[in-house]
mmCIF file of C-alpha atoms in Angstrom:
data_model
loop_
_atom_site.group_PDB
_atom_site.id
_atom_site.type_symbol
_atom_site.label_atom_id
_atom_site.label_comp_id
_atom_site.label_asym_id
_atom_site.label_seq_id
_atom_site.Cartn_x
_atom_site.Cartn_y
_atom_site.Cartn_z
ATOM 1 C CA MET A 6 -5.143 11.877 84.380
ATOM 2 C CA ALA A 7 -5.050 12.202 80.567
ATOM 3 C CA SER A 8 -1.237 12.211 80.413
ATOM 4 C CA TYR A 9 -1.100 9.198 82.746
ATOM 5 C CA LEU A 10 -3.586 7.310 80.596
ATOM 6 C CA ILE A 11 -1.697 8.121 77.376
ATOM 7 C CA ARG A 12 1.558 7.019 78.988
ATOM 8 C CA ARG A 13 0.035 3.708 80.079
ATOM 9 C CA ILE A 14 -1.371 3.117 76.579
ATOM 10 C CA LEU A 15 2.062 3.814 75.072
ATOM 11 C CA PHE A 16 3.584 1.306 77.513
ATOM 12 C CA MET A 17 1.222 -1.300 76.093
ATOM 13 C CA ILE A 18 2.917 -1.156 72.667
ATOM 14 C CA PRO A 19 6.273 -2.770 73.635
ATOM 15 C CA VAL A 20 4.407 -5.268 75.815
ATOM 16 C CA LEU A 21 2.246 -6.354 72.895
ATOM 17 C CA ILE A 22 5.210 -6.483 70.504
ATOM 18 C CA GLY A 23 7.081 -8.712 72.956
ATOM 19 C CA LEU A 24 4.000 -10.876 73.416
ATOM 20 C CA SER A 25 3.565 -11.281 69.656
ATOM 21 C CA ILE A 26 7.236 -12.276 69.216
ATOM 22 C CA LEU A 27 7.016 -14.739 72.112
ATOM 23 C CA THR A 28 3.793 -16.412 71.006
ATOM 24 C CA PHE A 29 4.883 -16.542 67.368
ATOM 25 C CA THR A 30 8.244 -18.109 68.252
ATOM 26 C CA ILE A 31 6.838 -20.649 70.716
ATOM 27 C CA SER A 32 4.030 -21.620 68.340
ATOM 28 C CA HIS A 33 6.531 -22.391 65.595
ATOM 29 C CA LEU A 34 8.889 -24.285 67.885
ATOM 30 C CA ILE A 35 6.224 -26.851 68.733
ATOM 31 C CA PRO A 36 7.071 -30.161 67.051
ATOM 32 C CA GLY A 37 4.676 -31.210 64.303
ATOM 33 C CA ASP A 38 3.530 -30.014 60.922
ATOM 34 C CA PRO A 39 -0.068 -28.718 60.759
ATOM 35 C CA VAL A 40 0.055 -28.690 56.951
ATOM 36 C CA MET A 41 0.766 -32.429 56.878
ATOM 37 C CA LEU A 42 -2.003 -32.930 59.423
ATOM 38 C CA VAL A 43 -4.531 -31.068 57.280
ATOM 39 C CA ALA A 44 -3.404 -32.594 54.001
ATOM 40 C CA GLY A 45 -3.809 -36.121 55.342
ATOM 41 C CA PRO A 46 -1.727 -39.263 54.841
ATOM 42 C CA GLN A 47 -2.785 -39.696 51.206
ATOM 43 C CA ALA A 48 -1.705 -36.213 50.049
ATOM 44 C CA THR A 49 0.986 -35.887 47.394
ATOM 45 C CA LYS A 50 4.058 -33.679 47.756
ATOM 46 C CA GLU A 51 2.564 -31.211 45.273
ATOM 47 C CA GLU A 52 -0.648 -30.935 47.302
ATOM 48 C CA ILE A 53 1.305 -30.402 50.534
ATOM 49 C CA ALA A 54 3.484 -27.747 48.874
ATOM 50 C CA ALA A 55 0.413 -25.961 47.484
ATOM 51 C CA LEU A 56 -1.238 -25.962 50.918
ATOM 52 C CA ALA A 57 1.948 -24.653 52.574
ATOM 53 C CA LYS A 58 2.171 -21.882 49.991
ATOM 54 C CA GLU A 59 -1.510 -20.988 50.455
ATOM 55 C CA TYR A 60 -0.937 -20.342 54.178
ATOM 56 C CA GLY A 61 2.558 -18.906 53.758
ATOM 57 C CA VAL A 62 4.200 -21.458 56.034
ATOM 58 C CA ASP A 63 6.820 -22.255 53.375
ATOM 59 C CA GLU A 64 8.433 -18.844 53.912
ATOM 60 C CA PRO A 65 11.235 -18.103 56.414
ATOM 61 C CA LEU A 66 10.043 -17.370 59.964
ATOM 62 C CA PRO A 67 11.064 -13.655 59.923
ATOM 63 C CA THR A 68 9.040 -13.158 56.741
ATOM 64 C CA GLN A 69 6.077 -14.957 58.289
ATOM 65 C CA TYR A 70 6.334 -12.797 61.403
ATOM 66 C CA VAL A 71 6.476 -9.523 59.433
ATOM 67 C CA ARG A 72 3.436 -10.615 57.427
ATOM 68 C CA TYR A 73 1.636 -11.602 60.645
ATOM 69 C CA VAL A 74 2.341 -8.255 62.344
ATOM 70 C CA SER A 75 1.275 -6.371 59.192
ATOM 71 C CA GLY A 76 -2.008 -8.233 59.360
ATOM 72 C CA LEU A 77 -2.409 -7.451 63.072
ATOM 73 C CA VAL A 78 -2.106 -3.734 62.384
ATOM 74 C CA CYS A 79 -5.065 -4.071 59.989
ATOM 75 C CA GLY A 80 -7.039 -6.250 62.434
ATOM 76 C CA ASP A 81 -6.262 -9.461 60.542
ATOM 77 C CA LEU A 82 -5.339 -12.287 62.949
ATOM 78 C CA GLY A 83 -4.833 -14.784 60.159
ATOM 79 C CA ARG A 84 -6.818 -17.796 59.054
ATOM 80 C CA SER A 85 -7.242 -21.130 60.776
ATOM 81 C CA ILE A 86 -5.480 -23.821 58.848
ATOM 82 C CA MET A 87 -7.989 -26.425 60.061
ATOM 83 C CA THR A 88 -11.335 -24.681 59.680
ATOM 84 C CA ARG A 89 -10.208 -22.161 57.028
ATOM 85 C CA ARG A 90 -12.137 -19.511 58.942
ATOM 86 C CA GLN A 91 -10.760 -16.100 59.882
ATOM 87 C CA VAL A 92 -9.443 -16.165 63.461
ATOM 88 C CA ALA A 93 -10.907 -12.696 64.113
ATOM 89 C CA ASP A 94 -14.373 -14.005 63.192
ATOM 90 C CA ASP A 95 -13.945 -16.978 65.529
ATOM 91 C CA LEU A 96 -12.814 -14.744 68.384
ATOM 92 C CA ARG A 97 -15.795 -12.441 67.862
ATOM 93 C CA LEU A 98 -17.947 -15.546 68.228
ATOM 94 C CA PHE A 99 -16.203 -17.155 71.216
ATOM 95 C CA PHE A 100 -14.772 -14.236 73.201
ATOM 96 C CA PRO A 101 -18.128 -12.842 74.477
ATOM 97 C CA ALA A 102 -18.978 -16.288 75.887
ATOM 98 C CA THR A 103 -15.763 -16.329 77.908
ATOM 99 C CA ILE A 104 -16.125 -12.731 79.079
ATOM 100 C CA GLU A 105 -19.718 -13.402 80.139
ATOM 101 C CA LEU A 106 -18.576 -16.440 82.127
ATOM 102 C CA ILE A 107 -15.702 -14.565 83.772
ATOM 103 C CA LEU A 108 -17.895 -11.615 84.704
ATOM 104 C CA ALA A 109 -20.375 -14.002 86.329
ATOM 105 C CA ALA A 110 -17.560 -15.808 88.168
ATOM 106 C CA MET A 111 -16.015 -12.567 89.407
ATOM 107 C CA PHE A 112 -19.433 -11.291 90.494
ATOM 108 C CA VAL A 113 -19.846 -14.393 92.661
ATOM 109 C CA ALA A 114 -16.282 -14.129 93.983
ATOM 110 C CA ILE A 115 -16.578 -10.435 94.902
ATOM 111 C CA ALA A 116 -20.137 -10.631 96.244
ATOM 112 C CA LEU A 117 -19.217 -13.506 98.580
ATOM 113 C CA GLY A 118 -15.503 -12.946 99.148
ATOM 114 C CA ILE A 119 -15.708 -9.426 100.601
ATOM 115 C CA PRO A 120 -18.380 -10.151 103.250
ATOM 116 C CA PHE A 121 -16.720 -13.468 104.100
ATOM 117 C CA GLY A 122 -13.394 -11.676 104.558
ATOM 118 C CA ILE A 123 -14.963 -9.068 106.831
ATOM 119 C CA ILE A 124 -16.818 -11.699 108.893
ATOM 120 C CA SER A 125 -13.642 -13.748 109.198
ATOM 121 C CA ALA A 126 -11.637 -10.759 110.402
ATOM 122 C CA VAL A 127 -14.256 -9.536 112.896
ATOM 123 C CA ALA A 128 -14.725 -13.051 114.286
ATOM 124 C CA ARG A 129 -10.996 -13.764 114.391
ATOM 125 C CA ASP A 130 -10.072 -17.215 115.778
ATOM 126 C CA ARG A 131 -13.702 -18.034 116.460
ATOM 127 C CA ALA A 132 -15.920 -20.613 114.759
ATOM 128 C CA PRO A 133 -16.982 -18.482 111.698
ATOM 129 C CA ASP A 134 -13.370 -17.469 111.082
ATOM 130 C CA ASN A 135 -12.085 -21.049 111.324
ATOM 131 C CA LEU A 136 -14.841 -22.339 109.038
ATOM 132 C CA ILE A 137 -14.200 -19.675 106.372
ATOM 133 C CA ARG A 138 -10.434 -20.250 106.513
ATOM 134 C CA VAL A 139 -10.850 -24.013 106.075
ATOM 135 C CA PHE A 140 -13.076 -23.568 103.025
ATOM 136 C CA SER A 141 -10.785 -20.881 101.594
ATOM 137 C CA LEU A 142 -7.778 -23.159 101.904
ATOM 138 C CA ALA A 143 -9.699 -26.041 100.310
ATOM 139 C CA PHE A 144 -10.834 -23.896 97.361
ATOM 140 C CA ILE A 145 -7.345 -22.526 96.719
ATOM 141 C CA SER A 146 -5.552 -25.856 96.963
ATOM 142 C CA SER A 147 -8.024 -27.892 94.868
ATOM 143 C CA PRO A 148 -7.531 -28.028 91.084
ATOM 144 C CA ARG A 149 -10.218 -26.096 89.230
ATOM 145 C CA PHE A 150 -11.137 -28.942 86.887
ATOM 146 C CA PHE A 151 -11.548 -31.299 89.862
ATOM 147 C CA LEU A 152 -14.011 -28.930 91.547
ATOM 148 C CA ALA A 153 -15.820 -28.558 88.218
ATOM 149 C CA LEU A 154 -16.213 -32.324 87.925
ATOM 150 C CA LEU A 155 -17.474 -32.564 91.520
ATOM 151 C CA LEU A 156 -20.086 -29.885 90.852
ATOM 152 C CA GLN A 157 -21.164 -31.670 87.676
ATOM 153 C CA ILE A 158 -21.584 -34.974 89.514
ATOM 154 C CA LEU A 159 -23.419 -33.416 92.472
ATOM 155 C CA PHE A 160 -25.779 -30.931 90.785
ATOM 156 C CA GLY A 161 -25.959 -32.390 87.277
ATOM 157 C CA ILE A 162 -26.184 -36.145 87.976
ATOM 158 C CA ILE A 163 -27.051 -36.879 91.631
ATOM 159 C CA ILE A 164 -29.449 -33.984 92.321
ATOM 160 C CA GLY A 165 -30.130 -33.298 88.637
ATOM 161 C CA VAL A 166 -31.206 -29.661 88.981
ATOM 162 C CA LEU A 167 -28.645 -28.064 86.661
ATOM 163 C CA PRO A 168 -27.401 -28.913 83.156
ATOM 164 C CA LEU A 169 -24.103 -30.770 82.861
ATOM 165 C CA GLY A 170 -22.671 -28.474 80.240
ATOM 166 C CA SER A 171 -22.987 -26.294 77.112
ATOM 167 C CA ARG A 172 -24.106 -22.690 76.970
ATOM 168 C CA PHE A 173 -27.618 -23.173 75.580
ATOM 169 C CA PRO A 174 -29.703 -26.245 74.636
ATOM 170 C CA THR A 175 -29.069 -27.284 71.037
ATOM 171 C CA LEU A 176 -32.774 -28.030 70.456
ATOM 172 C CA GLU A 177 -33.903 -24.554 71.533
ATOM 173 C CA ALA A 178 -33.517 -21.314 69.577
ATOM 174 C CA PRO A 179 -31.264 -18.770 71.302
ATOM 175 C CA PRO A 180 -32.146 -15.066 71.233
ATOM 176 C CA PRO A 181 -30.920 -13.046 68.233
ATOM 177 C CA THR A 182 -27.230 -12.241 68.588
ATOM 178 C CA VAL A 183 -26.638 -8.550 69.267
ATOM 179 C CA THR A 184 -23.786 -8.404 71.773
ATOM 180 C CA GLY A 185 -22.752 -12.064 71.917
ATOM 181 C CA PHE A 186 -23.679 -12.131 75.631
ATOM 182 C CA LEU A 187 -26.583 -14.564 75.862
ATOM 183 C CA THR A 188 -27.994 -13.026 79.031
ATOM 184 C CA LEU A 189 -27.835 -9.495 77.643
ATOM 185 C CA ASP A 190 -29.230 -10.562 74.267
ATOM 186 C CA SER A 191 -32.108 -12.325 76.058
ATOM 187 C CA ILE A 192 -32.919 -9.138 77.960
ATOM 188 C CA LEU A 193 -32.736 -7.043 74.790
ATOM 189 C CA ALA A 194 -35.089 -9.494 73.071
ATOM 190 C CA GLN A 195 -37.310 -9.591 76.192
ATOM 191 C CA ASN A 196 -37.074 -13.375 76.000
ATOM 192 C CA TRP A 197 -37.253 -14.218 79.711
ATOM 193 C CA ASP A 198 -37.381 -17.971 79.142
ATOM 194 C CA ALA A 199 -34.079 -17.766 77.242
ATOM 195 C CA LEU A 200 -32.622 -15.632 80.025
ATOM 196 C CA GLY A 201 -33.568 -18.242 82.609
ATOM 197 C CA THR A 202 -32.117 -21.023 80.467
ATOM 198 C CA ALA A 203 -28.867 -19.102 79.897
ATOM 199 C CA LEU A 204 -28.469 -18.377 83.601
ATOM 200 C CA LYS A 205 -29.196 -21.990 84.480
ATOM 201 C CA HIS A 206 -26.420 -23.160 82.147
ATOM 202 C CA MET A 207 -24.034 -20.570 83.546
ATOM 203 C CA ILE A 208 -24.365 -21.366 87.255
ATOM 204 C CA LEU A 209 -22.076 -24.400 87.474
ATOM 205 C CA PRO A 210 -19.192 -23.196 85.265
ATOM 206 C CA ALA A 211 -19.292 -19.714 86.805
ATOM 207 C CA PHE A 212 -19.279 -21.126 90.324
ATOM 208 C CA ALA A 213 -16.455 -23.543 89.503
ATOM 209 C CA LEU A 214 -14.436 -20.692 88.021
ATOM 210 C CA SER A 215 -15.166 -18.403 90.966
ATOM 211 C CA LEU A 216 -13.930 -20.673 93.769
ATOM 212 C CA SER A 217 -10.243 -19.819 93.503
ATOM 213 C CA PRO A 218 -10.715 -15.999 93.308
ATOM 214 C CA LEU A 219 -13.405 -16.260 95.992
ATOM 215 C CA ALA A 220 -10.943 -17.889 98.381
ATOM 216 C CA THR A 221 -8.162 -15.426 97.536
ATOM 217 C CA ILE A 222 -10.401 -12.365 97.885
ATOM 218 C CA THR A 223 -11.690 -13.698 101.217
ATOM 219 C CA ARG A 224 -8.191 -14.226 102.578
ATOM 220 C CA MET A 225 -6.918 -10.910 101.259
ATOM 221 C CA MET A 226 -9.922 -9.039 102.646
ATOM 222 C CA ARG A 227 -9.507 -10.740 106.027
ATOM 223 C CA ALA A 228 -5.836 -9.766 106.247
ATOM 224 C CA SER A 229 -6.535 -6.175 105.161
ATOM 225 C CA VAL A 230 -9.423 -5.698 107.618
ATOM 226 C CA LEU A 231 -7.336 -7.122 110.466
ATOM 227 C CA GLU A 232 -4.543 -4.686 109.643
ATOM 228 C CA ILE A 233 -6.872 -1.686 109.409
ATOM 229 C CA LEU A 234 -8.597 -2.626 112.679
ATOM 230 C CA GLN A 235 -5.250 -2.161 114.452
ATOM 231 C CA GLN A 236 -4.726 1.350 113.096
ATOM 232 C CA ASP A 237 -4.754 4.181 115.658
ATOM 233 C CA TYR A 238 -7.698 6.007 114.147
ATOM 234 C CA VAL A 239 -9.839 2.848 114.301
ATOM 235 C CA LEU A 240 -8.813 2.133 117.887
ATOM 236 C CA THR A 241 -9.725 5.721 118.754
ATOM 237 C CA GLU A 242 -13.159 5.365 117.121
ATOM 238 C CA ARG A 243 -13.759 2.167 119.055
ATOM 239 C CA ALA A 244 -12.654 3.846 122.285
ATOM 240 C CA LEU A 245 -15.126 6.665 121.586
ATOM 241 C CA GLY A 246 -17.884 4.080 121.483
ATOM 242 C CA LEU A 247 -18.837 4.324 117.815
ATOM 243 C CA PRO A 248 -20.913 1.345 116.611
ATOM 244 C CA MET A 249 -18.804 -1.425 115.109
ATOM 245 C CA ASN A 250 -20.914 -1.541 111.939
ATOM 246 C CA LEU A 251 -20.340 2.185 111.384
ATOM 247 C CA ILE A 252 -16.580 1.786 111.885
ATOM 248 C CA LEU A 253 -16.453 -1.188 109.538
ATOM 249 C CA PHE A 254 -18.463 0.175 106.642
ATOM 250 C CA LYS A 255 -17.471 3.836 106.859
ATOM 251 C CA TYR A 256 -13.804 3.731 107.863
ATOM 252 C CA VAL A 257 -12.411 0.208 107.481
ATOM 253 C CA LEU A 258 -13.973 -1.247 104.344
ATOM 254 C CA LYS A 259 -12.825 1.477 101.953
ATOM 255 C CA ASN A 260 -9.194 1.345 103.101
ATOM 256 C CA ALA A 261 -9.103 -2.443 103.295
ATOM 257 C CA PHE A 262 -10.529 -2.811 99.793
ATOM 258 C CA ILE A 263 -7.543 -1.210 98.007
ATOM 259 C CA SER A 264 -5.244 -4.226 98.331
ATOM 260 C CA THR A 265 -8.126 -6.555 97.454
ATOM 261 C CA LEU A 266 -8.761 -4.489 94.330
ATOM 262 C CA THR A 267 -5.311 -5.467 93.054
ATOM 263 C CA VAL A 268 -6.170 -9.145 93.403
ATOM 264 C CA ILE A 269 -9.510 -8.634 91.647
ATOM 265 C CA GLY A 270 -7.794 -6.974 88.693
ATOM 266 C CA LEU A 271 -5.190 -9.711 88.409
ATOM 267 C CA TYR A 272 -7.822 -12.435 88.584
ATOM 268 C CA PHE A 273 -9.720 -10.990 85.638
ATOM 269 C CA GLY A 274 -6.619 -11.643 83.554
ATOM 270 C CA TRP A 275 -5.798 -14.995 85.114
ATOM 271 C CA LEU A 276 -9.316 -16.308 84.590
ATOM 272 C CA LEU A 277 -9.049 -15.617 80.866
ATOM 273 C CA GLY A 278 -6.233 -18.151 80.678
ATOM 274 C CA GLY A 279 -7.540 -20.300 83.518
ATOM 275 C CA SER A 280 -10.956 -20.741 81.949
ATOM 276 C CA VAL A 281 -9.520 -23.299 79.518
ATOM 277 C CA LEU A 282 -10.065 -26.293 81.813
ATOM 278 C CA VAL A 283 -13.465 -25.200 83.075
ATOM 279 C CA GLU A 284 -14.712 -24.489 79.548
ATOM 280 C CA THR A 285 -13.452 -27.877 78.418
ATOM 281 C CA VAL A 286 -15.162 -29.701 81.306
ATOM 282 C CA PHE A 287 -18.478 -27.884 80.783
ATOM 283 C CA ASP A 288 -18.240 -27.787 76.975
ATOM 284 C CA TRP A 289 -18.585 -24.002 77.200
ATOM 285 C CA PRO A 290 -18.020 -22.490 73.723
ATOM 286 C CA GLY A 291 -15.520 -19.805 74.731
ATOM 287 C CA ILE A 292 -11.950 -19.033 73.763
ATOM 288 C CA GLY A 293 -10.666 -21.603 76.269
ATOM 289 C CA LEU A 294 -12.359 -24.473 74.438
ATOM 290 C CA TYR A 295 -11.371 -22.869 71.138
ATOM 291 C CA ALA A 296 -7.720 -22.707 72.262
ATOM 292 C CA THR A 297 -7.772 -26.319 73.450
ATOM 293 C CA THR A 298 -9.097 -27.531 70.099
ATOM 294 C CA SER A 299 -6.496 -25.456 68.260
ATOM 295 C CA ILE A 300 -3.630 -26.742 70.400
ATOM 296 C CA ILE A 301 -4.639 -30.355 69.828
ATOM 297 C CA SER A 302 -4.698 -29.805 66.055
ATOM 298 C CA LEU A 303 -1.498 -27.656 66.036
ATOM 299 C CA ASP A 304 -3.448 -24.777 64.521
ATOM 300 C CA PHE A 305 -1.008 -21.922 65.183
ATOM 301 C CA GLN A 306 -3.004 -18.886 64.056
ATOM 302 C CA PRO A 307 -5.893 -19.382 66.533
ATOM 303 C CA ILE A 308 -3.400 -20.126 69.324
ATOM 304 C CA MET A 309 -1.603 -16.847 68.680
ATOM 305 C CA GLY A 310 -4.894 -14.985 68.346
ATOM 306 C CA VAL A 311 -6.193 -16.285 71.675
ATOM 307 C CA THR A 312 -2.887 -15.505 73.401
ATOM 308 C CA LEU A 313 -2.842 -11.968 72.060
ATOM 309 C CA ILE A 314 -6.416 -11.182 73.017
ATOM 310 C CA ILE A 315 -5.809 -12.542 76.539
ATOM 311 C CA GLY A 316 -2.670 -10.402 76.799
ATOM 312 C CA VAL A 317 -4.452 -7.256 75.579
ATOM 313 C CA THR A 318 -7.377 -7.820 77.953
ATOM 314 C CA PHE A 319 -4.990 -8.442 80.865
ATOM 315 C CA VAL A 320 -3.139 -5.173 80.212
ATOM 316 C CA ILE A 321 -6.371 -3.176 79.788
ATOM 317 C CA MET A 322 -7.791 -4.588 83.020
ATOM 318 C CA ASN A 323 -4.672 -3.560 84.920
ATOM 319 C CA VAL A 324 -4.941 -0.019 83.559
ATOM 320 C CA ILE A 325 -8.594 0.129 84.681
ATOM 321 C CA ILE A 326 -7.675 -1.164 88.140
ATOM 322 C CA ASP A 327 -4.870 1.404 88.415
ATOM 323 C CA LEU A 328 -7.368 4.147 87.619
ATOM 324 C CA MET A 329 -9.830 2.779 90.190
ATOM 325 C CA TYR A 330 -7.276 3.156 93.001
ATOM 326 C CA GLY A 331 -7.975 6.883 92.912
ATOM 327 C CA LEU A 332 -11.643 6.264 93.717
ATOM 328 C CA PHE A 333 -10.823 4.524 96.974
ATOM 329 C CA ASP A 334 -7.752 6.490 98.011
ATOM 330 C CA PRO A 335 -7.913 10.269 97.362
ATOM 331 C CA ARG A 336 -4.207 10.550 98.174
ATOM 332 C CA ILE A 337 -3.395 8.882 94.840
ATOM 333 C CA ARG A 338 -2.776 11.391 92.078
ATOM 334 C CA TYR A 339 -2.256 10.612 88.397
ATOM 335 C CA THR A 340 0.308 12.858 86.735
#
C-alpha cells in the first residue's frame, strides 16, 4: 500500500508540471493586455512600463514561467494584477466555499442516486423504472445553469421559501471563521441560527449542482445492479429462496457500487470546474465566481491559480478513489 501510494504521488509531479505549462501558455496566448486594462486609458507610457515591471510581465515568457514555478514551490501563486491581493490568500478564502458546496451536492447525488438506481433496476421496465429514467435523461441533457435559473424562479420567486443567492445574508454576522466552511464554523461556534441560515442558502445551488451527477450515478447504478443480478451466484441465491432485500444489500450492492465509485470520484473533479456557472448564477463566493471575474478582467495569476488547485484536487480525489476500490473488492491488491 505504501509503495503504491508513493508511486501515485510521484506520478502527480509530471502531471502538475504539464498542467502548469499548459495553463501558463494558454493564459498568455489570450488576446488583450491586463496591464493596459489596469492602468486605464489616461495612463502614460512610463506608468504602463512601471506597472509591467512591477508584475514582471515585461520579461520574456520563459523567464516569467521559471519565476512562476519558483514561486509555486514556495507556495506563492502570484499576485492579482487587478486586486493586488495574493492569489493564495484569495484561494484560501474562496476554496472552502466551493468545496462545501460540492460536498453538499455530492451528498445529495449519492444519497438519492444509489437508491434510485437500485429501485430502477429491480423494477426494470415498470412504472418506477420508466419514471426514474425519464428524469435522469432530463437532468443529464439540461444545461446546469438553466436548471439553476429554473430553481431560482420556482423556489426563490414564485414560492419564495429559499434565498435567490449568496452564501450568507450581508446584514447578518457570520460565525467566526475557523475552517472556512460556514456550516462547520456554525457548529463549532454553536450558532444554530447561523447553521440554519447557511444551510438554507446552500440548498438551491447544491441541488442544482447535484442534478447531473445524480442522474449519472442513478443510471450507472441501475446498469451495474442489472448486470450483477444476472450473475450465477445471484441466480443461485434467488433459486434457494433467499429474500430479495438480503440478496440486494448483502451480495449485489457492494459489487455494483465499484463501477459507480469511479463516476463519483470523477464527478468530484468535474464539479470543481463545473461549479463556475452555478456559482455565478447564485452569486456563490467560491473559486468558480472568482475565476469568472478573473477571466473577464484578463487577470492571469488567479486564472492559473484556480486551474492548478482544481487539477491538484482532481488528481488527489482519483488517488483516494483508487484506494477505496480495495474496501469494496478484496481481490484488489496494492503493490
